Short mmCIF file of C-alpha atoms in Angstrom, two decimals:
data_model
loop_
_atom_site.label_atom_id
_atom_site.label_comp_id
_atom_site.label_asym_id
_atom_site.label_seq_id
_atom_site.Cartn_x
_atom_site.Cartn_y
_atom_site.Cartn_z
CA UNK X 5 0.04 0.07 0.17
CA UNK X 6 1.34 3.30 -0.88
CA UNK X 7 2.37 5.54 2.07
CA UNK X 8 -0.15 8.36 1.41
CA UNK X 9 -3.06 5.76 1.01
CA UNK X 10 -1.95 4.13 4.32
CA UNK X 11 -1.96 7.42 6.05
CA UNK X 12 -5.49 8.10 4.69
CA UNK X 13 -6.63 4.77 6.16
CA UNK X 14 -5.78 5.90 9.63
CA UNK X 15 -8.74 7.05 11.62
CA UNK X 16 -8.90 10.69 12.69
CA UNK X 17 -8.70 10.38 16.50
CA UNK X 18 -11.14 12.39 18.24
CA UNK X 19 -9.41 14.01 21.03
CA UNK X 20 -11.58 14.24 24.17
CA UNK X 21 -10.82 14.63 27.88
CA UNK X 22 -11.88 11.78 30.07
CA UNK X 23 -15.34 11.97 31.43
CA UNK X 24 -14.36 11.09 34.98
CA UNK X 25 -11.11 11.55 36.96
CA UNK X 26 -9.84 8.55 39.01
CA UNK X 27 -7.24 8.57 41.64
CA UNK X 28 -3.78 7.65 40.20
CA UNK X 29 -3.65 5.20 43.09
CA UNK X 30 -5.83 3.00 41.09
CA UNK X 31 -2.95 2.40 38.67
CA UNK X 32 -1.28 0.84 41.47
CA UNK X 33 -3.98 -1.73 42.67
CA UNK X 34 -2.88 -5.01 43.99
CA UNK X 35 -4.24 -8.01 41.95
CA UNK X 36 -7.04 -8.87 44.43
CA UNK X 37 -8.28 -5.23 44.43
CA UNK X 38 -8.28 -4.44 40.64
CA UNK X 39 -12.16 -4.80 40.45
CA UNK X 40 -12.46 -1.72 43.00
CA UNK X 41 -11.22 0.88 40.64
CA UNK X 42 -10.73 1.97 37.02
CA UNK X 43 -7.03 2.26 35.49
CA UNK X 44 -5.83 5.69 35.17
CA UNK X 45 -3.02 7.00 32.88
CA UNK X 46 -1.87 10.40 33.71
CA UNK X 47 0.49 10.46 30.68
CA UNK X 48 -2.52 10.02 28.29
CA UNK X 49 -4.57 12.52 30.25
CA UNK X 50 -1.70 15.08 29.91
CA UNK X 51 -1.68 14.55 26.18
CA UNK X 52 -5.35 15.08 25.99
CA UNK X 53 -5.01 18.34 27.80
CA UNK X 54 -2.41 19.61 25.44
CA UNK X 55 -4.44 18.56 22.51
CA UNK X 56 -7.49 20.56 23.88
CA UNK X 57 -5.18 23.61 24.52
CA UNK X 58 -3.90 23.38 21.05
CA UNK X 59 -7.49 23.17 19.65
CA UNK X 60 -8.59 26.15 21.64
CA UNK X 61 -5.45 28.11 20.47
CA UNK X 62 -6.24 27.33 16.85
CA UNK X 63 -9.92 28.26 17.20
CA UNK X 64 -9.08 31.53 18.93
CA UNK X 65 -6.89 32.43 16.10
CA UNK X 66 -9.40 31.73 13.43
CA UNK X 67 -12.00 33.57 15.37
CA UNK X 68 -9.66 36.76 15.44
CA UNK X 69 -9.04 36.14 11.69
CA UNK X 70 -12.64 36.12 10.83
CA UNK X 71 -13.71 38.84 13.38
CA UNK X 72 -10.95 41.17 13.35
CA UNK X 73 -13.08 43.75 15.25
CA UNK X 74 -13.88 41.75 18.25
CA UNK X 75 -11.15 42.99 20.47
CA UNK X 76 -9.33 39.70 20.76
CA UNK X 77 -5.50 39.81 20.17
CA UNK X 78 -4.08 37.21 17.63
CA UNK X 79 -1.34 35.63 19.46
CA UNK X 80 -0.63 33.42 16.47
CA UNK X 81 -0.93 29.60 15.80
CA UNK X 82 0.92 27.16 18.02
CA UNK X 83 3.75 26.14 17.58
CA UNK X 84 5.53 29.47 17.82
CA UNK X 85 7.87 28.95 15.02
CA UNK X 86 9.07 32.46 15.01
CA UNK X 87 10.83 32.16 18.29
CA UNK X 88 12.94 34.21 19.00
CA UNK X 89 10.87 37.09 17.68
CA UNK X 90 11.69 38.77 14.49
CA UNK X 91 12.71 41.81 16.56
CA UNK X 92 15.52 39.90 18.05
CA UNK X 93 17.35 38.93 14.97
CA UNK X 94 18.52 40.32 11.51
CA UNK X 95 17.05 39.18 8.18
CA UNK X 96 18.80 39.09 4.99
CA UNK X 97 16.33 38.79 2.07
CA UNK X 98 17.81 37.40 -1.03
CA UNK X 99 15.49 38.19 -4.00
CA UNK X 100 17.31 36.15 -6.50
CA UNK X 101 16.99 32.46 -7.26
CA UNK X 102 19.41 30.06 -5.36
CA UNK X 103 20.49 26.96 -7.14
CA UNK X 104 19.94 23.72 -5.31
CA UNK X 105 21.66 20.32 -5.21
CA UNK X 106 18.67 17.87 -5.92
CA UNK X 107 16.62 19.78 -8.60
CA UNK X 108 17.21 21.93 -11.59
CA UNK X 109 14.44 24.26 -10.25
CA UNK X 110 16.07 26.83 -8.10
CA UNK X 111 14.55 28.33 -5.01
CA UNK X 112 13.09 31.75 -6.22
CA UNK X 113 14.23 33.57 -3.28
CA UNK X 114 14.99 33.16 0.37
CA UNK X 115 15.35 34.83 3.87
CA UNK X 116 18.13 34.05 6.09
CA UNK X 117 17.93 35.02 9.73
CA UNK X 118 21.07 35.73 11.62
CA UNK X 119 22.62 37.45 14.79
CA UNK X 120 26.16 38.71 15.40
CA UNK X 121 28.57 39.31 18.53
CA UNK X 122 31.69 41.19 18.70
CA UNK X 123 32.95 44.09 16.27
CA UNK X 124 33.77 43.73 12.59
CA UNK X 125 37.30 44.82 11.94
CA UNK X 126 37.84 47.53 9.33
CA UNK X 127 39.54 45.01 7.01
CA UNK X 128 36.61 42.64 7.69
CA UNK X 129 39.23 39.82 8.25
CA UNK X 130 38.12 38.78 11.93
CA UNK X 131 34.87 36.82 11.00
CA UNK X 132 34.08 33.55 12.27
CA UNK X 133 30.78 31.87 10.86
CA UNK X 134 29.28 29.67 13.48
CA UNK X 135 27.09 26.91 12.24
CA UNK X 136 24.13 25.40 14.23
CA UNK X 137 23.12 21.75 14.79
CA UNK X 138 19.72 20.45 13.45
CA UNK X 139 17.13 22.45 15.51
CA UNK X 140 19.06 25.49 16.76
CA UNK X 141 18.14 29.07 16.09
CA UNK X 142 20.61 31.83 15.25
CA UNK X 143 20.54 32.85 18.77
CA UNK X 144 23.77 31.17 19.92
CA UNK X 145 24.34 33.87 22.61
CA UNK X 146 22.59 36.77 24.47
CA UNK X 147 22.40 40.11 22.70
CA UNK X 148 21.08 43.61 23.57
CA UNK X 149 17.98 42.62 21.32
CA UNK X 150 17.62 39.36 23.03
CA UNK X 151 19.21 39.04 26.43
CA UNK X 152 18.07 35.43 26.96
CA UNK X 153 21.00 32.96 27.22
CA UNK X 154 21.78 31.39 23.67
CA UNK X 155 22.42 27.55 22.96
CA UNK X 156 26.30 28.23 23.04
CA UNK X 157 26.20 31.01 25.75
CA UNK X 158 29.24 29.75 27.54
CA UNK X 159 31.32 29.68 24.51
CA UNK X 160 30.73 33.35 23.13
CA UNK X 161 31.95 36.36 24.68
CA UNK X 162 35.07 38.58 25.86
CA UNK X 163 37.78 35.94 26.68
CA UNK X 164 35.71 32.79 25.88
CA UNK X 165 36.33 30.35 23.10
CA UNK X 166 34.86 32.54 20.57
CA UNK X 167 36.49 35.68 21.78
CA UNK X 168 34.21 38.71 21.00
CA UNK X 169 37.18 41.04 21.81
CA UNK X 170 38.93 39.62 18.84
CA UNK X 171 36.35 38.10 16.51
CA UNK X 172 33.11 39.14 14.77
CA UNK X 173 30.93 36.01 15.12
CA UNK X 174 27.83 35.50 12.75
CA UNK X 175 25.37 32.63 13.32
CA UNK X 176 22.46 32.00 11.04
CA UNK X 177 19.38 29.78 11.35
CA UNK X 178 19.90 27.42 8.42
CA UNK X 179 17.94 27.26 5.30
CA UNK X 180 15.14 25.06 5.72
CA UNK X 181 14.75 26.08 9.28
CA UNK X 182 11.97 27.78 10.98
CA UNK X 183 13.27 30.51 13.26
CA UNK X 184 13.40 33.34 10.66
CA UNK X 185 15.04 31.55 7.60
CA UNK X 186 13.09 30.16 4.67
CA UNK X 187 11.76 26.81 5.25
CA UNK X 188 8.73 24.51 4.71
CA UNK X 189 6.64 26.72 7.20
CA UNK X 190 7.46 29.85 5.17
CA UNK X 191 4.92 31.30 2.56
CA UNK X 192 5.56 30.10 -1.09
CA UNK X 193 5.32 33.13 -3.17
CA UNK X 194 3.52 31.63 -6.02
CA UNK X 195 0.80 30.02 -3.81
CA UNK X 196 0.74 32.49 -0.76
CA UNK X 197 0.40 29.51 1.32
CA UNK X 198 2.98 27.65 3.58
CA UNK X 199 5.50 25.55 1.32
CA UNK X 200 4.65 22.45 3.27
CA UNK X 201 6.09 19.42 1.54
CA UNK X 202 6.17 21.31 -1.78
CA UNK X 203 9.53 22.78 -0.27
CA UNK X 204 12.33 21.40 -2.30
CA UNK X 205 14.86 18.79 -0.76
CA UNK X 206 17.96 20.71 0.38
CA UNK X 207 21.53 19.78 0.99
CA UNK X 208 24.21 20.80 3.62
CA UNK X 209 25.80 22.39 0.58
CA UNK X 210 22.61 24.57 -0.05
CA UNK X 211 22.72 25.69 3.38
CA UNK X 212 26.20 26.86 3.29
CA UNK X 213 25.72 28.43 -0.20
CA UNK X 214 22.95 30.66 1.23
CA UNK X 215 25.14 31.61 4.16
CA UNK X 216 27.90 32.78 1.74
CA UNK X 217 25.31 34.87 -0.23
CA UNK X 218 24.95 36.58 3.28
CA UNK X 219 28.54 37.08 3.67
CA UNK X 220 28.53 38.62 0.08
CA UNK X 221 25.85 41.10 0.95
CA UNK X 222 28.03 42.08 4.24
CA UNK X 223 31.03 42.67 2.12
CA UNK X 224 32.99 39.80 3.87
CA UNK X 225 35.40 38.23 1.41
CA UNK X 226 36.96 35.69 3.80
CA UNK X 227 36.41 33.87 7.02
CA UNK X 228 38.83 33.73 9.61
CA UNK X 229 37.33 30.32 10.62
CA UNK X 230 34.29 28.31 9.89
CA UNK X 231 33.14 26.64 13.25
CA UNK X 232 30.38 24.07 13.70
CA UNK X 233 29.15 21.39 16.05
CA UNK X 234 27.09 18.47 15.10
CA UNK X 235 25.36 19.32 11.90
CA UNK X 236 27.28 22.42 12.17
CA UNK X 237 30.49 20.23 11.71
CA UNK X 238 29.13 19.11 8.39
CA UNK X 239 28.53 22.64 7.37
CA UNK X 240 32.13 23.86 8.48
CA UNK X 241 33.57 21.22 6.15
CA UNK X 242 31.19 21.92 3.45
CA UNK X 243 32.10 25.68 3.68
CA UNK X 244 35.78 24.90 3.31
CA UNK X 245 35.04 22.55 0.19
CA UNK X 246 32.82 25.17 -1.55
CA UNK X 247 34.89 28.07 -0.83
CA UNK X 248 38.41 26.93 0.00
CA UNK X 249 39.92 30.40 -0.91
CA UNK X 250 37.42 32.01 1.47
CA UNK X 251 37.98 30.02 4.68
CA UNK X 252 40.88 30.50 6.76
CA UNK X 253 40.32 27.75 9.29
CA UNK X 254 37.93 24.82 10.12
CA UNK X 255 36.61 23.68 13.31
CA UNK X 256 34.44 20.44 13.21
CA UNK X 257 33.23 19.18 16.53
CA UNK X 258 31.26 16.00 16.85
CA UNK X 259 30.47 16.20 13.11
CA UNK X 260 31.11 13.83 10.06
CA UNK X 261 32.17 14.02 6.60
CA UNK X 262 29.97 11.15 5.48
CA UNK X 263 26.85 10.24 7.49
CA UNK X 264 27.01 6.69 8.92
CA UNK X 265 24.26 4.15 8.41
CA UNK X 266 23.62 3.97 12.34
CA UNK X 267 22.80 7.84 12.42
CA UNK X 268 20.70 7.65 9.34
CA UNK X 269 18.89 4.78 10.90
CA UNK X 270 18.31 6.91 14.07
CA UNK X 271 17.02 9.76 12.22
CA UNK X 272 14.73 7.60 9.92
CA UNK X 273 12.98 6.22 13.04
CA UNK X 274 12.53 9.97 14.11
CA UNK X 275 10.84 10.89 10.86
CA UNK X 276 8.87 7.77 10.80
CA UNK X 277 7.01 8.32 13.94
CA UNK X 278 6.48 11.94 13.00
CA UNK X 279 5.01 11.15 9.64
CA UNK X 280 2.77 8.52 11.10
CA UNK X 281 1.09 11.06 13.24
CA UNK X 282 -2.34 11.70 11.42
CA UNK X 283 -1.98 15.52 12.04
CA UNK X 284 1.08 15.65 9.77
CA UNK X 285 -1.25 15.36 6.84
CA UNK X 286 1.55 14.83 4.37
CA UNK X 287 3.13 18.10 5.74
CA UNK X 288 0.13 20.34 5.00
CA UNK X 289 -1.13 20.84 8.91
CA UNK X 290 -0.48 24.66 9.12
CA UNK X 291 -4.03 25.47 9.08
CA UNK X 292 -5.03 22.94 11.69
CA UNK X 293 -3.42 20.84 14.48
CA UNK X 294 0.34 20.36 14.26
CA UNK X 295 1.77 16.71 14.76
CA UNK X 296 2.69 17.32 18.42
CA UNK X 297 2.33 13.57 19.23
CA UNK X 298 4.85 12.62 16.45
CA UNK X 299 7.27 15.56 17.36
CA UNK X 300 7.17 14.44 20.93
CA UNK X 301 8.13 10.88 20.17
CA UNK X 302 10.74 11.92 17.48
CA UNK X 303 12.28 14.06 20.19
CA UNK X 304 12.47 11.20 22.77
CA UNK X 305 14.26 9.11 20.25
CA UNK X 306 16.70 12.04 19.36
CA UNK X 307 17.31 12.68 23.04
CA UNK X 308 18.48 9.02 23.50
CA UNK X 309 21.01 9.57 20.83
CA UNK X 310 22.26 12.87 22.42
CA UNK X 311 23.50 11.56 25.65
CA UNK X 312 25.10 8.38 26.90
CA UNK X 313 24.27 5.40 29.19
CA UNK X 314 26.83 5.99 31.69
CA UNK X 315 25.74 9.62 32.17
CA UNK X 316 22.14 8.32 32.57
CA UNK X 317 23.34 5.59 34.91
CA UNK X 318 25.18 8.47 37.03
CA UNK X 319 22.34 10.95 36.76
CA UNK X 320 19.11 8.75 37.22
CA UNK X 321 20.24 5.24 37.83
CA UNK X 322 17.03 3.01 38.38
CA UNK X 323 15.52 5.68 40.53
CA UNK X 324 11.74 6.02 40.50
CA UNK X 325 9.65 9.32 40.38
CA UNK X 326 8.09 10.29 43.53
CA UNK X 327 4.47 9.93 43.87
CA UNK X 328 1.71 11.10 46.42
CA UNK X 329 0.31 7.64 46.50
CA UNK X 330 3.30 5.78 47.77
CA UNK X 331 6.50 6.45 49.78
CA UNK X 332 8.36 3.61 48.60
CA UNK X 333 11.15 3.70 46.08
CA UNK X 334 10.70 0.01 45.40
CA UNK X 335 8.08 -1.55 43.01
CA UNK X 336 5.99 -4.23 44.48
CA UNK X 337 2.58 -4.95 46.07
CA UNK X 338 2.82 -1.50 47.94
CA UNK X 339 3.63 0.26 44.60
CA UNK X 340 2.67 -1.59 41.43
CA UNK X 341 4.34 -0.64 38.16
CA UNK X 342 2.45 1.94 36.14
CA UNK X 343 2.02 1.85 32.32
CA UNK X 344 3.08 5.52 32.44
CA UNK X 345 6.43 6.72 33.44
CA UNK X 346 7.71 4.95 36.60
CA UNK X 347 11.48 5.67 36.41
CA UNK X 348 13.21 9.18 36.37
CA UNK X 349 14.90 8.53 33.02
CA UNK X 350 11.26 7.90 31.65
CA UNK X 351 10.07 11.34 33.12
CA UNK X 352 13.27 12.95 31.78
CA UNK X 353 12.46 11.55 28.12
CA UNK X 354 8.73 12.77 28.57
CA UNK X 355 9.76 16.13 29.54
CA UNK X 356 12.20 16.61 26.80
CA UNK X 357 9.64 15.57 24.30
CA UNK X 358 6.86 17.87 25.82
CA UNK X 359 9.30 20.91 25.65
CA UNK X 360 10.16 20.27 22.09
CA UNK X 361 7.04 19.28 20.33
CA UNK X 362 5.50 22.75 19.90
CA UNK X 363 8.68 24.68 19.51
CA UNK X 364 9.80 23.45 16.30
CA UNK X 365 8.34 22.84 12.82
CA UNK X 366 7.90 19.23 11.99
CA UNK X 367 8.52 19.62 8.41
CA UNK X 368 11.76 21.63 9.13
CA UNK X 369 12.81 18.37 11.44
CA UNK X 370 12.05 16.18 8.44
CA UNK X 371 13.88 18.17 5.75
CA UNK X 372 16.95 19.10 7.82
CA UNK X 373 17.51 15.70 9.07
CA UNK X 374 17.17 14.25 5.71
CA UNK X 375 19.92 16.78 4.64
CA UNK X 376 22.09 15.46 7.27
CA UNK X 377 21.48 11.80 5.88
CA UNK X 378 22.39 12.81 2.43
CA UNK X 379 25.72 14.35 3.41
CA UNK X 380 28.58 12.63 1.83
CA UNK X 381 32.04 14.15 0.95
CA UNK X 382 33.45 11.02 -0.64
CA UNK X 383 34.51 11.92 -4.34
CA UNK X 384 31.81 9.60 -6.28
CA UNK X 385 29.08 11.23 -4.17
CA UNK X 386 30.34 15.03 -4.86
CA UNK X 387 30.79 14.21 -8.45
CA UNK X 388 27.14 12.92 -8.67
CA UNK X 389 25.89 16.19 -7.24
CA UNK X 390 27.72 18.39 -9.89
CA UNK X 391 28.24 20.96 -7.59
CA UNK X 392 30.04 24.27 -8.97
CA UNK X 393 32.53 25.47 -8.49
CA UNK X 394 34.75 22.61 -7.42
CA UNK X 395 38.32 23.09 -7.21
CA UNK X 396 40.48 21.21 -9.75
CA UNK X 397 42.65 18.41 -8.34
CA UNK X 398 44.39 15.27 -9.42
CA UNK X 399 42.76 11.79 -8.78
CA UNK X 400 45.88 10.05 -10.12
CA UNK X 401 47.15 8.99 -6.56
CA UNK X 402 45.87 5.41 -5.98
CA UNK X 403 45.03 4.36 -2.54
CA UNK X 404 48.24 2.39 -2.14
CA UNK X 405 50.24 5.43 -2.77
CA UNK X 406 48.45 7.64 -0.32
CA UNK X 407 50.02 7.86 2.80
CA UNK X 408 47.78 6.96 5.99
CA UNK X 409 48.98 9.47 8.70
CA UNK X 410 47.18 8.06 11.74
CA UNK X 411 45.11 10.50 13.73
CA UNK X 412 44.26 8.07 16.48
CA UNK X 413 45.29 8.28 20.01
CA UNK X 414 47.58 5.68 21.84
CA UNK X 415 44.62 4.10 23.54
CA UNK X 416 42.53 3.93 20.31
CA UNK X 417 44.80 2.55 17.60
CA UNK X 418 43.77 2.88 13.84
CA UNK X 419 41.65 -0.25 12.70
CA UNK X 420 43.43 -3.22 11.01
CA UNK X 421 41.43 -2.71 8.02
CA UNK X 422 40.52 0.92 7.37
CA UNK X 423 37.18 1.39 6.01
CA UNK X 424 36.90 0.80 2.19
CA UNK X 425 35.42 4.21 1.40
CA UNK X 426 38.45 6.04 3.16
CA UNK X 427 40.43 6.59 -0.33
CA UNK X 428 37.15 8.04 -1.98
CA UNK X 429 36.59 10.26 1.28
CA UNK X 430 40.34 11.57 0.98
CA UNK X 431 39.85 12.10 -2.68
CA UNK X 432 36.54 14.03 -2.01
CA UNK X 433 38.26 16.30 0.71
CA UNK X 434 41.26 17.19 -1.31
CA UNK X 435 39.99 20.76 -1.79
CA UNK X 436 40.57 21.08 1.97
CA UNK X 437 44.13 20.17 1.95
CA UNK X 438 45.37 23.74 2.58
CA UNK X 439 42.87 24.74 5.36
CA UNK X 440 44.30 24.17 8.94
CA UNK X 441 41.49 22.10 10.58
CA UNK X 442 40.48 21.24 14.13
CA UNK X 443 38.56 18.07 14.65
CA UNK X 444 37.16 17.07 18.02
CA UNK X 445 35.56 13.76 18.91
CA UNK X 446 33.68 12.42 21.92
CA UNK X 447 34.37 8.86 23.14
CA UNK X 448 30.87 8.46 24.56
CA UNK X 449 29.14 9.97 21.30
CA UNK X 450 26.89 7.28 19.84
CA UNK X 451 25.30 9.62 17.31
CA UNK X 452 28.45 10.89 15.66
CA UNK X 453 30.81 8.18 16.81
CA UNK X 454 34.52 8.88 17.53
CA UNK X 455 35.29 6.64 14.63
CA UNK X 456 33.76 9.15 12.42
CA UNK X 457 35.90 12.01 13.74
CA UNK X 458 38.94 9.90 13.21
CA UNK X 459 37.84 9.25 9.74
CA UNK X 460 37.56 13.19 9.15
CA UNK X 461 41.33 13.59 10.20
CA UNK X 462 42.54 10.67 8.47
CA UNK X 463 40.92 11.52 5.09
CA UNK X 464 42.25 15.11 5.38
CA UNK X 465 45.90 13.90 6.14
CA UNK X 466 45.59 11.39 3.33
CA UNK X 467 44.48 14.29 0.98
CA UNK X 468 47.63 16.17 1.96
CA UNK X 469 46.53 18.40 4.73
CA UNK X 470 49.46 18.85 7.06
CA UNK X 471 47.74 21.05 9.52
CA UNK X 472 45.16 18.91 11.09
CA UNK X 473 44.59 18.85 14.93
CA UNK X 474 42.76 16.06 16.33
CA UNK X 475 41.58 15.28 19.95
CA UNK X 476 39.19 12.91 21.70
CA UNK X 477 37.36 13.87 24.65
CA UNK X 478 36.45 11.57 27.43
CA UNK X 479 33.46 12.16 29.90
CA UNK X 480 30.01 10.76 29.80
CA UNK X 481 27.94 13.51 28.25
CA UNK X 482 27.84 11.84 24.70
CA UNK X 483 26.99 13.95 21.77
CA UNK X 484 25.94 16.79 23.97
CA UNK X 485 29.53 17.33 25.23
CA UNK X 486 29.78 20.21 22.74
CA UNK X 487 27.25 22.05 24.62
CA UNK X 488 28.37 21.14 28.15
CA UNK X 489 32.26 20.74 28.32
CA UNK X 490 33.29 24.35 28.48
CA UNK X 491 36.80 23.64 29.78
CA UNK X 492 37.90 21.04 27.20
CA UNK X 493 35.88 21.98 24.17
CA UNK X 494 36.19 25.75 24.73
CA UNK X 495 40.17 25.45 25.49
CA UNK X 496 40.71 23.32 22.28
CA UNK X 497 38.93 25.89 20.23
CA UNK X 498 40.59 28.94 21.80
CA UNK X 499 43.89 27.37 21.38
CA UNK X 500 43.54 26.59 17.94
CA UNK X 501 42.03 30.02 16.86
CA UNK X 502 44.81 31.81 18.65
CA UNK X 503 47.50 30.53 16.14
CA UNK X 504 47.97 32.70 13.25
CA UNK X 505 46.51 31.38 9.96
#
């Protein structure tokens, strides 16, 4: 059965609150007393309450639209995709078409939201382009327009890793995003309706191309450095590949040069649960209910990949959540297991999903995660894309002639059999051979594994890059280490940037 037909076959669930409320203690009845009460599922009730709130919000918005003189203020639909508000960031509008990787039809025009920190030097030679992860906005640090802490607050500022006393930092919301840049939730000029899934499939290279159009508009010819974490690490490498003469340094933290099957699988699972939500409606949900249930489940899957088992063991262990019905911290006759969250780790995942499901556009998640899956800097993949311009270089050197200059630590020696794709990856990354590059990996990262970081460094060195700095970080934070380990991540970046190009 086709996927669209399968979706149509799903019944539209009527969301309604329970008619009666039962004490949650009934969920912990002993077997001999199960006939004395009704089962109660607080997690399901919470979902119903959220759905009712969204329905009320949409109804209020529509009422305000049809009755503009009724005195009601239009607070806009949930989810609030415009966070942070347009007044808190700059918007560059490009009225010309932008060529794309996977279609011959260009994007007719686009907006790019961006924020800046520090002071641009008279020569405009102190610029650092900071690339975001999948769901981050341009708000990497607090500004006078938006004093709220940003997603990399502890790394940007005077004397910090990205020192605003020295550098002028620019961060954009990527093309395809929903925080001010053009994406699936934006209005399509031709139809005057949200793009939805009519929006073209985009690539990491397309995102970077849009960023350099912004740099052109600002009169910035060359970056001091291209810096990125996670998906931003992909962008930082793509920036050096597309514009090798315009990038002075590259910093790639917990990124990859070629998406691995394991990470593709994890992101596919997220998209699958999201697209299975009937509210997704093939991507055309902007005039109705957003697929908040699918988004919550997708975020829960993602959160599992962002952290590590050892950290959760230290942080949560097998602790149970506190309840008003029982004082015991042991499951048994005095506290029967619930079908809703019992363990603290379950409540943590539930909270993460709740916080995210109405803050980010579902289609943006689908499009941007797909762009991550498609990213591959091996020569055959790049050749198939026919991206222009691509610097000329020779492929006459065979894999047996290439020197495999190891980037591995003493405790993690190189594999006996290097991956078969490594020579092609080295050939594809040859345009980066003259750009000093810092690669940071995290040993507890299960999403962008440390092997992928070694692979970047090895491929660069095989391509002839003699200025590759490679470090592996320990700790238990997993993929999110780049957000949390200010001491080690920050020190490595600060030291690398302090060396003159």
